[in-house]
mmCIF file of C-alpha atoms in Angstrom:
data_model
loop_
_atom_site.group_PDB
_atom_site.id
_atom_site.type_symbol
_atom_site.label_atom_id
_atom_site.label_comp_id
_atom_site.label_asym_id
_atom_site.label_seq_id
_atom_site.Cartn_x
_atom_site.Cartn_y
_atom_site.Cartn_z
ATOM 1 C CA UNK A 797 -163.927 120.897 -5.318
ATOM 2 C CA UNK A 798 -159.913 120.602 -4.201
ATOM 3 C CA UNK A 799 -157.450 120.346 -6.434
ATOM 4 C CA UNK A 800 -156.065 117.479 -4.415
ATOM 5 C CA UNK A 801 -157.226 115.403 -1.304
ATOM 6 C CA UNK A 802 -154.689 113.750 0.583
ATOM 7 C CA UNK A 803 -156.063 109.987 1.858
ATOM 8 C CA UNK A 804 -155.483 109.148 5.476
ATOM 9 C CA UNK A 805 -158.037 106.716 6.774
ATOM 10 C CA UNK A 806 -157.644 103.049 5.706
ATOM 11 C CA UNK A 807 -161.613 102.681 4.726
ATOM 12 C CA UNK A 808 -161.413 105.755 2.916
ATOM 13 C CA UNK A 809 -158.357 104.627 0.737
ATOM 14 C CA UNK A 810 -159.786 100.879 0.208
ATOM 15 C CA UNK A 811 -162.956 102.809 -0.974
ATOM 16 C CA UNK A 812 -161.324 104.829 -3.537
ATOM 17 C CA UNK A 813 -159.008 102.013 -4.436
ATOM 18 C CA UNK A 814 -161.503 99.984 -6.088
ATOM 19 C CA UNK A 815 -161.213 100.132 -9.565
ATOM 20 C CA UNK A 816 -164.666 100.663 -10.243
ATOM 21 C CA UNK A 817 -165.181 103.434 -7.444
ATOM 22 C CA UNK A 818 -161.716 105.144 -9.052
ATOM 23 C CA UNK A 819 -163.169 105.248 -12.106
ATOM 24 C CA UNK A 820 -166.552 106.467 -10.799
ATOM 25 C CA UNK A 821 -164.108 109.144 -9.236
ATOM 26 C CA UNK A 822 -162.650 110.355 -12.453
ATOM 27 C CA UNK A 823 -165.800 110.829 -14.184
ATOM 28 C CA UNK A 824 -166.787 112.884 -11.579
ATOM 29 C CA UNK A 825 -164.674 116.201 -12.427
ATOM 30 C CA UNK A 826 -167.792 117.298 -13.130
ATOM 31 C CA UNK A 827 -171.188 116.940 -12.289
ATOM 32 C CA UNK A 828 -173.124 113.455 -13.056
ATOM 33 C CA UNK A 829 -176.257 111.561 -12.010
ATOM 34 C CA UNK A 830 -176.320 107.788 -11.602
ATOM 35 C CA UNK A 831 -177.963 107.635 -14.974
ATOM 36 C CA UNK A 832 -175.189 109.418 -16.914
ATOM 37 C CA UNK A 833 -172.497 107.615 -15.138
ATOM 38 C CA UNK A 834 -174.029 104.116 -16.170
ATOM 39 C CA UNK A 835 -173.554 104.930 -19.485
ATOM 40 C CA UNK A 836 -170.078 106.226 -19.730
ATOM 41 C CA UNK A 837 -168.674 102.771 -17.704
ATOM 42 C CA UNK A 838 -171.589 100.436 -18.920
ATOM 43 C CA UNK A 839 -172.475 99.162 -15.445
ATOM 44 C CA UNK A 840 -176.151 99.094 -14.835
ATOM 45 C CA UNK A 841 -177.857 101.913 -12.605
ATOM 46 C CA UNK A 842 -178.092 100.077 -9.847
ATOM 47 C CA UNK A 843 -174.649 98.895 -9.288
ATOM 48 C CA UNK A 844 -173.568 102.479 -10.039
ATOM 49 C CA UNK A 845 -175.936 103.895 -7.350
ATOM 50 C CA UNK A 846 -174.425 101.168 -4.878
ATOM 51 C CA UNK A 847 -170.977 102.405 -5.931
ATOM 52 C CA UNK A 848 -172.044 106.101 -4.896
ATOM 53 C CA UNK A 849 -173.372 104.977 -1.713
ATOM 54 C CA UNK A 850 -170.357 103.639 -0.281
ATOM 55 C CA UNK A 851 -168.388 106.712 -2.416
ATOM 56 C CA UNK A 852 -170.552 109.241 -0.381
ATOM 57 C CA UNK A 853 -170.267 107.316 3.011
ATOM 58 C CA UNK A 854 -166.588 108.110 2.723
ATOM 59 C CA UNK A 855 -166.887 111.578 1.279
ATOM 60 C CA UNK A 856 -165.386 111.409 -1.300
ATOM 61 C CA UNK A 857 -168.472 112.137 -3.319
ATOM 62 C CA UNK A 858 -171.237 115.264 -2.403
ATOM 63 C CA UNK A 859 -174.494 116.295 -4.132
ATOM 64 C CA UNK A 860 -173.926 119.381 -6.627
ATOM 65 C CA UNK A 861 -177.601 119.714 -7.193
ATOM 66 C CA UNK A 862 -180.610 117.749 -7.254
ATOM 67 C CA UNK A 863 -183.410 117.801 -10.538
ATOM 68 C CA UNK A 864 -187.057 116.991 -10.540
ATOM 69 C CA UNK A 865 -187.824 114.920 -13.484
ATOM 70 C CA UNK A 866 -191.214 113.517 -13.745
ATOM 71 C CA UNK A 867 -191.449 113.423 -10.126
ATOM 72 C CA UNK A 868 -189.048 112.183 -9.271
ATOM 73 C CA UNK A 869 -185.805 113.530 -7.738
ATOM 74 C CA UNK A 870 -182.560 113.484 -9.716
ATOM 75 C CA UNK A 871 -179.236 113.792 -7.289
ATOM 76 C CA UNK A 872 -176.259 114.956 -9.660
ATOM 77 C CA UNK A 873 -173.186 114.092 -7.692
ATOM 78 C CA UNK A 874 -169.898 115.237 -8.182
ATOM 79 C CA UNK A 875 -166.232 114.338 -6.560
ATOM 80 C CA UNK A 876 -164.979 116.077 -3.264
ATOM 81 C CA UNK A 877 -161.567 116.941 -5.493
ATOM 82 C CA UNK A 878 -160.098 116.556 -8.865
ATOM 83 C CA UNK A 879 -157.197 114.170 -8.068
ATOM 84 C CA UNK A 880 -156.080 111.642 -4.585
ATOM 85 C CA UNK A 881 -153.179 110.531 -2.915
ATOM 86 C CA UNK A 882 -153.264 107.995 -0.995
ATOM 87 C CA UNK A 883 -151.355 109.067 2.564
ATOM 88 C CA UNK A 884 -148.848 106.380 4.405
ATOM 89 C CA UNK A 885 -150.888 107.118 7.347
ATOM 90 C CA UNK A 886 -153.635 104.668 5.715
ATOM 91 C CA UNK A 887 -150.952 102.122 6.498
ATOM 92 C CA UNK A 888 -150.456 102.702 9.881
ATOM 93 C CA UNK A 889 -147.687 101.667 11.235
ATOM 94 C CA UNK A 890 -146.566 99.328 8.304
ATOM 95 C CA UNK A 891 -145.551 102.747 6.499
ATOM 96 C CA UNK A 892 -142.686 103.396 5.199
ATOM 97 C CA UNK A 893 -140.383 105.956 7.637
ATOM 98 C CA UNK A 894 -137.027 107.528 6.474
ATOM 99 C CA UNK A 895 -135.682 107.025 9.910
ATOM 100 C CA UNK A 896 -134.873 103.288 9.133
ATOM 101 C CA UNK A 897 -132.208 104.353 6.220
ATOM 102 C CA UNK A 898 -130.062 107.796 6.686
ATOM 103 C CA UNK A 899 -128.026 106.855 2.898
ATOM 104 C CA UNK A 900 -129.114 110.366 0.937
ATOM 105 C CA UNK A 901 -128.125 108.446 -2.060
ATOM 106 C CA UNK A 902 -130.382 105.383 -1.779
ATOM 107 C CA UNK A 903 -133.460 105.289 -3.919
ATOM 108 C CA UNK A 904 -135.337 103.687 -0.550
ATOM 109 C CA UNK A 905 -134.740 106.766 1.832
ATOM 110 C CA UNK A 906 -135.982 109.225 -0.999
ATOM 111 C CA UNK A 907 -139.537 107.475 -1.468
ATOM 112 C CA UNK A 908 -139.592 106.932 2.119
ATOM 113 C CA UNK A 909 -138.757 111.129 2.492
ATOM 114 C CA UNK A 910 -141.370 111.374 0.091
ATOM 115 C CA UNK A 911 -144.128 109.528 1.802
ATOM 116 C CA UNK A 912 -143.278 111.487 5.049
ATOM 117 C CA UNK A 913 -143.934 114.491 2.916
ATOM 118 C CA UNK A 914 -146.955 113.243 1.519
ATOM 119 C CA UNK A 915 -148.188 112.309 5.110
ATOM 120 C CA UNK A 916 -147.203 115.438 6.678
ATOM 121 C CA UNK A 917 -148.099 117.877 4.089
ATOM 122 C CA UNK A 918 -151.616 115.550 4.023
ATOM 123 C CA UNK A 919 -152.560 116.434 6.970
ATOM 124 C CA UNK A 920 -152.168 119.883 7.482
ATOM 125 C CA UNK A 921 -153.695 120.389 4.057
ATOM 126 C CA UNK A 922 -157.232 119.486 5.260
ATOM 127 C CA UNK A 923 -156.737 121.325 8.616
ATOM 128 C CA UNK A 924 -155.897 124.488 6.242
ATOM 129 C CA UNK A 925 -159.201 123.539 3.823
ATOM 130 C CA UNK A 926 -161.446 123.614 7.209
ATOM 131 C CA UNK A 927 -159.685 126.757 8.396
ATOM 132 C CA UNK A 928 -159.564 127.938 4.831
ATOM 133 C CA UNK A 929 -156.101 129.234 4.972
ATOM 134 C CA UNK A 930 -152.828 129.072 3.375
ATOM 135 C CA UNK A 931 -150.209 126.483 3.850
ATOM 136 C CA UNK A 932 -146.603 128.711 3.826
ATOM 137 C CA UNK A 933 -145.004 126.155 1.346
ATOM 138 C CA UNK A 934 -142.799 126.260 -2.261
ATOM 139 C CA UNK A 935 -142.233 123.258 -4.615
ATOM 140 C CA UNK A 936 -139.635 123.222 -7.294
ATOM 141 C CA UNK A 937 -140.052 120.970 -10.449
ATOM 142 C CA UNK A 938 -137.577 120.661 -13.662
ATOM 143 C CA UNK A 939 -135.602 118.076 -15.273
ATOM 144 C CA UNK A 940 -132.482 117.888 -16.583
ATOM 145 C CA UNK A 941 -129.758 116.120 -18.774
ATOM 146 C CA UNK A 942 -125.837 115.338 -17.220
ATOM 147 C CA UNK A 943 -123.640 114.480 -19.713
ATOM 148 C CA UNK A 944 -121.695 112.013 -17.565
ATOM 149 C CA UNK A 945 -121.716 110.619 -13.663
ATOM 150 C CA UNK A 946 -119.154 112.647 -12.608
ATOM 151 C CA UNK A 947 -121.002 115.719 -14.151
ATOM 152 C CA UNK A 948 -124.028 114.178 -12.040
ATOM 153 C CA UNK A 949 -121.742 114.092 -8.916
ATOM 154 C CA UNK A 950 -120.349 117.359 -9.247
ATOM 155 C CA UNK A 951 -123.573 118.360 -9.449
ATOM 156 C CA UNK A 952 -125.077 117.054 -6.360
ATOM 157 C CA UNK A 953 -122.116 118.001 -4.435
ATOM 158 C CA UNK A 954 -122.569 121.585 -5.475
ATOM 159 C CA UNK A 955 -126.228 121.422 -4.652
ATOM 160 C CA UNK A 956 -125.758 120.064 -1.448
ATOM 161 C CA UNK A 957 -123.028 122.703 -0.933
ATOM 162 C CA UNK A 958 -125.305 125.553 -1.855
ATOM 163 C CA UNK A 959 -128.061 124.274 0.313
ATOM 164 C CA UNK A 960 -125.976 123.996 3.263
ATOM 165 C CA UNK A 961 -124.902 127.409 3.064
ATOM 166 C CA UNK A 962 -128.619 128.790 2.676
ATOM 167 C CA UNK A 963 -129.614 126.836 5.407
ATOM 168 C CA UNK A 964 -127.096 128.382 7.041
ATOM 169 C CA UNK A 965 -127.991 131.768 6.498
ATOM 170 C CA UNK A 966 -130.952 131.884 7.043
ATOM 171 C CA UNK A 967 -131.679 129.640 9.824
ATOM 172 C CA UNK A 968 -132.223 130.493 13.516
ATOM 173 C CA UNK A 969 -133.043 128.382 16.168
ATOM 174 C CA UNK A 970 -133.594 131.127 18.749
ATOM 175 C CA UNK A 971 -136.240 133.150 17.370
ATOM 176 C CA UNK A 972 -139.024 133.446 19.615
ATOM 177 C CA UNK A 973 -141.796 133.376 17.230
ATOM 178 C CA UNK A 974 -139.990 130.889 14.708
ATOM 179 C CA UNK A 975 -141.954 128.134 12.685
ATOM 180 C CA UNK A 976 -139.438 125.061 11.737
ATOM 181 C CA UNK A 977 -139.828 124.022 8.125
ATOM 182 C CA UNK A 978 -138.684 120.748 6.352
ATOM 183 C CA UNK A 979 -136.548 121.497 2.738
ATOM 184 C CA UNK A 980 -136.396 117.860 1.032
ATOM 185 C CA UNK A 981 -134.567 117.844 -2.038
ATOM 186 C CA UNK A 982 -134.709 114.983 -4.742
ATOM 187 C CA UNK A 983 -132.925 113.962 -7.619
ATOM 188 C CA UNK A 984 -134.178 110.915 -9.668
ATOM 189 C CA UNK A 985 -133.674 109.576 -13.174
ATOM 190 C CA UNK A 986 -136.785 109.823 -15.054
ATOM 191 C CA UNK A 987 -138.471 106.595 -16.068
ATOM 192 C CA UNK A 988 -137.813 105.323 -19.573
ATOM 193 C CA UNK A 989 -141.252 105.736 -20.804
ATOM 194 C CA UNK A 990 -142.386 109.317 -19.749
ATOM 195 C CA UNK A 991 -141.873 112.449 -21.735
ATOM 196 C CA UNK A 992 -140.354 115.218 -20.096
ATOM 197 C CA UNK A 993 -140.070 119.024 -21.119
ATOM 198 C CA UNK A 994 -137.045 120.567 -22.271
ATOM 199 C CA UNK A 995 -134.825 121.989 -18.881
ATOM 200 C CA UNK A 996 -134.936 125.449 -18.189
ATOM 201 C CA UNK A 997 -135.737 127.312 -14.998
ATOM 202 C CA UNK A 998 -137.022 125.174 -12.177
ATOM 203 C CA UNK A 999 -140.902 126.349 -12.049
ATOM 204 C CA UNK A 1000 -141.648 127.342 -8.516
ATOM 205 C CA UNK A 1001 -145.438 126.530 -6.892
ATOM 206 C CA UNK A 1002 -147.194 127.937 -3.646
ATOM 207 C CA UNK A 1003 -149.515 125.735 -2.572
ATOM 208 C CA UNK A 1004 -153.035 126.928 -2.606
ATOM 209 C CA UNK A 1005 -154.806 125.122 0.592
#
């Protein structure tokens, strides 16, 4: 199972999308048959096994093991990852692009950075799974408190400063066997009604595959 699976193709996200068939998804961190799964959601077996079918069609869903009971065979099914993200790509061209707004401070051109991330990140991230190699990336996550706006605009003027200058350094357009990267930086308030941890050093992630 992957820890995430980035959604590209529009039948596959409408499939997972359903609330019943997300739910069906959830339960299946771990290993269920049709039986045990029409308990925990209280949908007959049937409409669960219907549920799977179209589930499995899209792959989102692959037999862990089977069971002979009485006879009869017992398929215990399990989800292709633990958590989904739907790509822009499933969207096609109605996807939101950062090249229609260039304002670094607009709320609109950061979601629309961050669904360019999610859609190119997406995509090399199963072409690493089926190569089973590492993606070279590093993600940076913390909060923080600004006492005032003008301590908030100092501070993005020094980060932007501080980036520049890295870039600067370490960038090099003429190397021969050189691999361009993206560095997208965000800064957001946090919504009203989610808890965040005390600030402290920004924890760095590699991503696994």
């Amino acid at each position: 199972m992957r820890s995430v699976e980035v959604i590209a193709e529009p039948a596959t996200a409408a499939t997972a999308l359903d609330p019943v068939r997300a739910r069906l998804l959830a339960e299946l961190r771990a290993p269920a048959s049709a039986a045990e799964l029409a308990q925990r959601v209280g949908l007959a077996r049937q409409k669960v096994n219907y549920h799977l079918r179209r589930l499995e069609e899209q792959g989102l869903v692959e037999v862990a093991e089977t069971r002979l009971w009485g006879g009869l065979t017992e398929r215990r099914l399990v989800a292709s990852a633990a958590g989904y993200v739907v790509s822009p790509d499933a969207l096609g061209a109605a996807a939101a692009r950062p090249g229609t707004s260039g304002d670094r401070l607009s709320a609109s051109y950061l979601v629309a950075l961050a669904a360019r991330l999610v859609r190119e990140i997406g995509g090399m991230l199963a072409s690493a799974a089926g190569r089973d190699a590492r993606l070279p990336v590093l993600a940076l996550d913390t909060s923080l408190q600004f006492r005032s706006p003008d301590d908030r605009a100092a501070f993005a003027e020094e980060l932007a400063s501080t980036v520049v200058r890295l870039a600067a350094r370490y960038h090099d357009e003429s190397a021969p066997d050189g691999r361009w990267h993206r560095l997208l930086v965000g800064v957001h308030p946090v919504p009203a009604d989610v808890d965040v941890a005390p600030a402290g050093t920004p924890a760095a992630q590699e991503e696994d595959r």
